[in-house]
XYZ file of C-alpha atoms in Angstrom:
367
model
C -0.049 0.100 -0.111
C 1.259 3.326 -0.769
C 1.615 5.913 1.956
C 0.445 9.359 1.129
C 2.533 12.209 2.849
C 2.221 16.156 2.953
C 5.364 18.154 2.476
C 5.635 18.724 6.168
C 5.429 15.120 6.823
C 7.938 14.121 3.967
C 10.384 16.759 5.464
C 9.778 15.309 8.945
C 10.878 11.872 7.650
C 13.473 13.441 5.527
C 15.513 15.045 8.698
C 15.052 11.702 10.303
C 16.948 9.796 7.455
C 19.548 12.368 7.292
C 20.176 11.711 10.976
C 19.564 15.332 12.294
C 16.733 13.876 14.253
C 16.451 10.658 16.520
C 15.720 7.637 14.369
C 13.260 5.076 15.603
C 15.257 1.978 14.441
C 18.725 2.971 14.330
C 21.503 4.903 16.605
C 24.762 5.215 14.566
C 27.226 6.001 17.216
C 30.606 6.086 15.347
C 32.225 7.870 12.178
C 31.935 4.048 10.631
C 28.153 3.491 11.492
C 27.101 7.001 10.210
C 29.274 6.546 6.900
C 27.830 2.982 6.347
C 24.191 4.669 7.107
C 24.442 6.909 4.160
C 26.783 4.800 1.929
C 28.540 7.878 0.979
C 28.679 11.152 2.241
C 29.717 14.496 0.446
C 33.464 15.486 1.251
C 34.951 17.388 -1.234
C 35.790 19.892 1.431
C 37.657 18.161 4.199
C 36.684 20.596 6.720
C 33.192 20.354 5.976
C 33.105 16.591 5.896
C 34.300 16.599 9.200
C 31.735 18.596 10.483
C 29.028 16.604 8.804
C 30.282 13.774 10.950
C 30.619 15.779 13.915
C 26.983 17.229 13.686
C 25.634 13.700 13.680
C 27.964 12.386 16.618
C 27.019 15.145 19.393
C 29.859 15.360 22.147
C 32.430 14.257 19.729
C 35.541 16.890 18.735
C 37.090 17.087 15.598
C 40.468 15.164 17.018
C 37.792 12.334 17.325
C 36.698 12.283 14.093
C 40.245 12.468 12.535
C 41.083 9.551 14.812
C 38.606 7.459 13.585
C 39.683 8.533 9.983
C 43.170 7.305 10.816
C 41.941 3.878 12.145
C 40.238 3.709 8.745
C 36.653 3.588 9.847
C 35.981 5.542 6.471
C 37.937 6.943 3.328
C 37.765 9.599 0.929
C 37.661 8.762 -2.711
C 35.623 9.605 -6.148
C 32.914 6.913 -6.181
C 30.169 9.127 -7.884
C 29.790 11.977 -10.165
C 33.568 12.989 -10.187
C 32.874 14.308 -6.484
C 35.108 13.235 -3.295
C 32.969 11.388 -0.857
C 33.606 9.638 2.523
C 32.867 5.771 2.068
C 33.135 2.600 4.071
C 36.339 1.093 3.086
C 35.301 -2.249 2.184
C 32.654 -0.863 -0.105
C 34.769 1.640 -1.894
C 35.897 -0.593 -4.753
C 32.908 -1.926 -5.819
C 31.428 1.498 -5.702
C 34.023 2.638 -7.961
C 33.464 0.020 -10.488
C 29.446 0.058 -10.323
C 29.243 4.039 -10.495
C 32.552 5.022 -11.612
C 32.492 3.500 -15.255
C 30.246 6.344 -16.494
C 32.192 9.169 -14.836
C 35.192 7.590 -16.997
C 33.340 7.612 -19.924
C 32.516 11.177 -19.743
C 36.109 12.664 -19.422
C 37.389 12.228 -23.089
C 36.456 15.873 -23.951
C 38.284 17.329 -21.252
C 41.322 15.496 -21.730
C 41.416 16.232 -25.224
C 41.278 20.121 -24.026
C 44.179 19.250 -21.826
C 46.148 17.223 -24.083
C 46.009 14.315 -21.384
C 46.152 10.884 -23.445
C 44.773 7.606 -21.899
C 48.468 6.434 -21.869
C 49.513 9.226 -19.726
C 46.778 8.731 -17.116
C 47.550 4.710 -17.113
C 51.297 5.553 -16.517
C 50.361 8.020 -13.749
C 48.456 5.495 -12.116
C 51.365 2.925 -12.182
C 53.754 5.355 -11.081
C 51.685 6.066 -7.943
C 50.930 2.588 -7.501
C 54.696 1.821 -7.082
C 55.605 4.806 -5.144
C 52.820 4.005 -2.408
C 53.365 0.141 -2.299
C 54.211 -1.059 1.441
C 52.565 1.358 3.351
C 53.405 4.600 1.613
C 51.563 7.845 2.196
C 52.282 10.868 -0.061
C 50.957 14.457 0.061
C 49.244 15.750 -3.033
C 52.463 17.755 -3.680
C 54.538 14.757 -3.346
C 52.464 12.866 -5.557
C 52.763 15.459 -8.289
C 56.807 15.792 -7.773
C 56.520 11.793 -8.213
C 54.700 12.009 -11.625
C 57.069 14.817 -12.823
C 60.055 12.787 -11.690
C 58.691 9.945 -13.968
C 58.521 12.507 -17.049
C 54.795 12.967 -16.669
C 53.715 16.556 -17.295
C 51.273 17.712 -14.692
C 50.681 21.588 -15.471
C 47.531 23.037 -15.672
C 44.731 20.492 -14.410
C 46.603 17.334 -15.996
C 47.991 16.597 -12.432
C 44.727 16.802 -10.980
C 43.182 14.311 -13.603
C 46.121 12.080 -13.163
C 45.185 11.963 -9.357
C 41.715 11.546 -9.833
C 42.307 9.030 -12.441
C 44.165 6.751 -10.198
C 41.735 6.901 -7.645
C 38.901 6.117 -9.953
C 40.689 3.084 -11.203
C 40.812 1.907 -7.637
C 44.739 2.369 -7.184
C 44.663 5.019 -4.691
C 42.511 6.570 -2.151
C 42.600 9.820 -0.094
C 43.900 9.334 3.292
C 43.264 12.127 5.954
C 45.010 15.562 6.147
C 48.638 15.658 7.468
C 48.369 19.046 8.845
C 46.955 21.179 5.998
C 48.037 18.827 3.256
C 45.846 16.153 1.538
C 47.527 12.726 1.520
C 47.271 9.482 -0.765
C 47.717 5.828 -0.075
C 46.907 2.758 -1.819
C 43.385 1.596 -1.804
C 44.274 -2.061 -1.403
C 46.376 -1.527 1.735
C 43.678 0.826 3.291
C 40.818 -1.500 2.220
C 42.335 -5.012 2.356
C 38.990 -6.721 2.742
C 36.710 -5.250 -0.137
C 33.226 -6.450 -0.313
C 32.329 -7.947 -3.897
C 28.763 -8.029 -4.218
C 27.004 -8.835 -7.405
C 25.778 -5.970 -9.723
C 22.243 -6.475 -8.824
C 23.078 -6.655 -5.184
C 25.311 -3.585 -5.527
C 22.682 -1.407 -7.278
C 20.231 -2.489 -4.157
C 22.719 -1.580 -1.559
C 22.993 1.711 -3.219
C 19.624 2.255 -3.433
C 18.710 1.189 0.054
C 21.638 3.452 1.616
C 20.676 6.338 -0.471
C 17.040 6.224 0.359
C 17.601 5.442 4.129
C 19.709 8.420 4.554
C 17.649 10.820 2.383
C 13.956 9.441 1.831
C 11.389 10.254 0.633
C 13.095 10.368 -2.749
C 12.203 9.516 -6.382
C 14.109 7.137 -8.592
C 15.381 10.209 -10.500
C 17.047 11.551 -7.208
C 18.800 8.511 -6.780
C 20.037 8.358 -10.249
C 21.274 11.837 -9.863
C 23.013 11.138 -6.883
C 24.635 7.881 -8.135
C 25.349 9.257 -11.722
C 23.365 6.066 -12.852
C 20.816 5.955 -15.451
C 17.165 5.909 -14.321
C 16.747 2.276 -15.568
C 19.672 1.208 -13.011
C 18.288 3.404 -10.385
C 14.907 1.456 -10.885
C 16.816 -1.768 -10.621
C 18.390 -1.000 -7.430
C 15.061 -0.051 -5.691
C 13.585 -3.173 -6.771
C 16.513 -5.127 -5.280
C 16.173 -3.453 -2.198
C 12.913 -5.225 -1.927
C 10.885 -4.742 1.151
C 13.453 -2.443 2.971
C 11.973 0.470 1.039
C 8.440 1.503 0.881
C 6.494 3.252 -1.597
C 4.994 6.574 -0.833
C 3.616 9.697 -2.512
C 4.577 13.348 -2.011
C 2.243 15.828 -3.566
C 1.028 13.352 -5.540
C 4.533 12.254 -6.889
C 5.474 8.514 -6.613
C 8.525 8.341 -4.055
C 10.007 5.622 -1.800
C 11.203 5.815 1.554
C 13.054 3.505 4.382
C 10.228 1.126 5.478
C 11.527 1.650 9.029
C 10.993 5.376 8.775
C 6.980 4.698 8.352
C 7.011 4.112 12.245
C 8.776 7.693 12.792
C 7.186 10.484 14.232
C 5.762 12.827 11.145
C 5.024 15.805 13.036
C 7.179 18.753 12.290
C 9.976 19.451 14.974
C 11.132 23.123 15.589
C 14.926 22.045 16.062
C 17.593 24.049 15.012
C 21.103 22.899 13.194
C 24.165 24.635 11.757
C 25.424 22.492 8.953
C 28.393 22.743 6.622
C 27.756 23.796 3.128
C 28.948 20.393 1.390
C 26.223 18.465 3.533
C 24.200 15.645 2.378
C 21.461 17.784 3.508
C 21.545 19.944 0.352
C 23.815 18.444 -1.703
C 22.049 14.793 -1.595
C 19.148 16.262 -3.843
C 18.352 17.847 -7.231
C 15.074 19.137 -5.836
C 15.758 21.019 -2.601
C 12.454 22.980 -2.446
C 11.433 20.669 0.861
C 14.639 22.571 2.421
C 15.034 25.659 0.838
C 12.794 28.186 -0.460
C 14.001 28.807 -4.197
C 14.137 32.774 -3.609
C 17.057 31.767 -1.303
C 18.984 29.427 -3.706
C 21.241 32.411 -4.779
C 22.300 33.248 -1.237
C 23.067 29.403 -0.413
C 24.854 28.926 -3.706
C 26.028 32.378 -5.098
C 25.891 32.718 -8.720
C 24.978 28.906 -8.788
C 28.556 28.164 -8.897
C 28.565 24.751 -7.007
C 30.030 26.231 -4.100
C 27.313 25.898 -1.127
C 27.286 27.963 1.912
C 27.073 26.567 5.442
C 23.385 26.872 6.407
C 21.071 27.748 9.411
C 18.452 25.111 9.568
C 15.217 25.582 11.708
C 12.553 22.789 11.348
C 14.354 21.400 8.624
C 14.030 24.683 6.548
C 17.002 26.696 5.393
C 16.609 30.130 7.390
C 20.231 31.485 7.169
C 23.678 30.935 6.000
C 27.233 31.342 8.092
C 30.529 31.727 7.431
C 33.715 31.087 9.674
C 37.105 31.951 9.878
C 39.312 29.499 12.009
C 42.086 31.225 13.956
C 44.535 29.760 16.550
C 42.751 31.473 19.402
C 39.199 31.493 18.485
C 36.544 30.504 15.586
C 34.811 33.760 14.224
C 31.385 32.880 12.727
C 29.119 35.511 10.908
C 25.608 34.616 10.226
C 23.386 35.845 7.541
C 19.674 35.704 8.163
C 17.454 34.637 5.259
C 14.524 35.085 7.286
C 14.064 37.351 10.281
C 15.449 35.900 13.848
C 13.587 36.732 16.912
C 15.706 36.820 20.056
C 14.551 33.208 21.150
C 15.922 32.155 17.591
C 19.149 33.924 18.096
C 19.774 32.258 21.099
C 19.486 28.907 19.888
C 21.592 29.389 16.588
C 24.295 30.718 19.045
C 23.883 27.907 21.030
C 24.227 25.551 17.941
C 27.273 27.443 16.848
C 28.713 27.067 20.073
C 28.591 23.128 19.552
C 30.658 23.714 16.372
C 33.421 25.957 18.165
C 33.271 22.942 20.847
C 33.839 20.428 18.065
C 36.751 22.648 16.932
C 38.115 22.869 20.731
C 38.188 26.842 20.125
C 35.998 29.622 21.749
C 33.205 31.134 19.692
C 33.209 34.795 18.286
C 30.034 35.588 16.735
C 28.455 38.428 14.482
C 25.288 38.996 13.002
């Protein structure tokens, strides 16, 4: 039976799936569990990725999250849409194989512009694989130096594409920063026991995890998130079976985690201060449940793909914030998209104090 949801009910369930409200059937309580819950979490900006985890693990600090990543509870790579995500280590290889093929097929034009031949990219992957073997770990700059030492031209965007390709092929992955430096390691060494599902099982896992962490959503949203075809997205939903349940939102067919149908659907007046690159907004094409279209330019100025950090009340975006991290304090400036009364300002300040505590720094707040 298809359950019909109002937009308010759909938003309440979506925020529960996003782990921004208590879930009735699950309590992910570690970096590994949160990342597995989503299957993949946006992490193209490393600092935003850390806070995406921190906001879902209250009481943990940035150092706690970094330590978990050093323990290899999750790793970063380019599994979907050419964008860096945090993924469970055991799932990285099959995700690259299932979702990465379409990304690889779409780079020929850009590589032609750069003068980057397939043979150069394959050679770069071989060189990095050899340089990192045996527990090696190189910074981005050291990787580029290594490629140049092997006679490869890394000028312009060529170096970036070679690093991307080596990870897309499953040779390397991104390890946690050392200081401010991005580092690379061998995927086989950081994920020595990969899960190897058959393709339909893999599609089912992708569908279940995406819907579980984002639903209610349509099959087109799943296709967009994974970079797969709508046909494969539909196959994934079918493969997920009874783990997913059909619903309608404003008459539009969608699916939701079946366990979520037992969750409270009443709106909750909660307040969150989320990083810009968070599944809360980036996990969707249609963001109208969470964001007034009139405010889209304030959240993504110039539609340039760079999302501002958001202030969220009851699931709706009501403001943005920018932070400057110094040695002695973190300075945050809040921009109101809808008027804040005194009570809301106090709650926003409290939420930002949680972010400052995550960093281990005092908060300096300006409005």
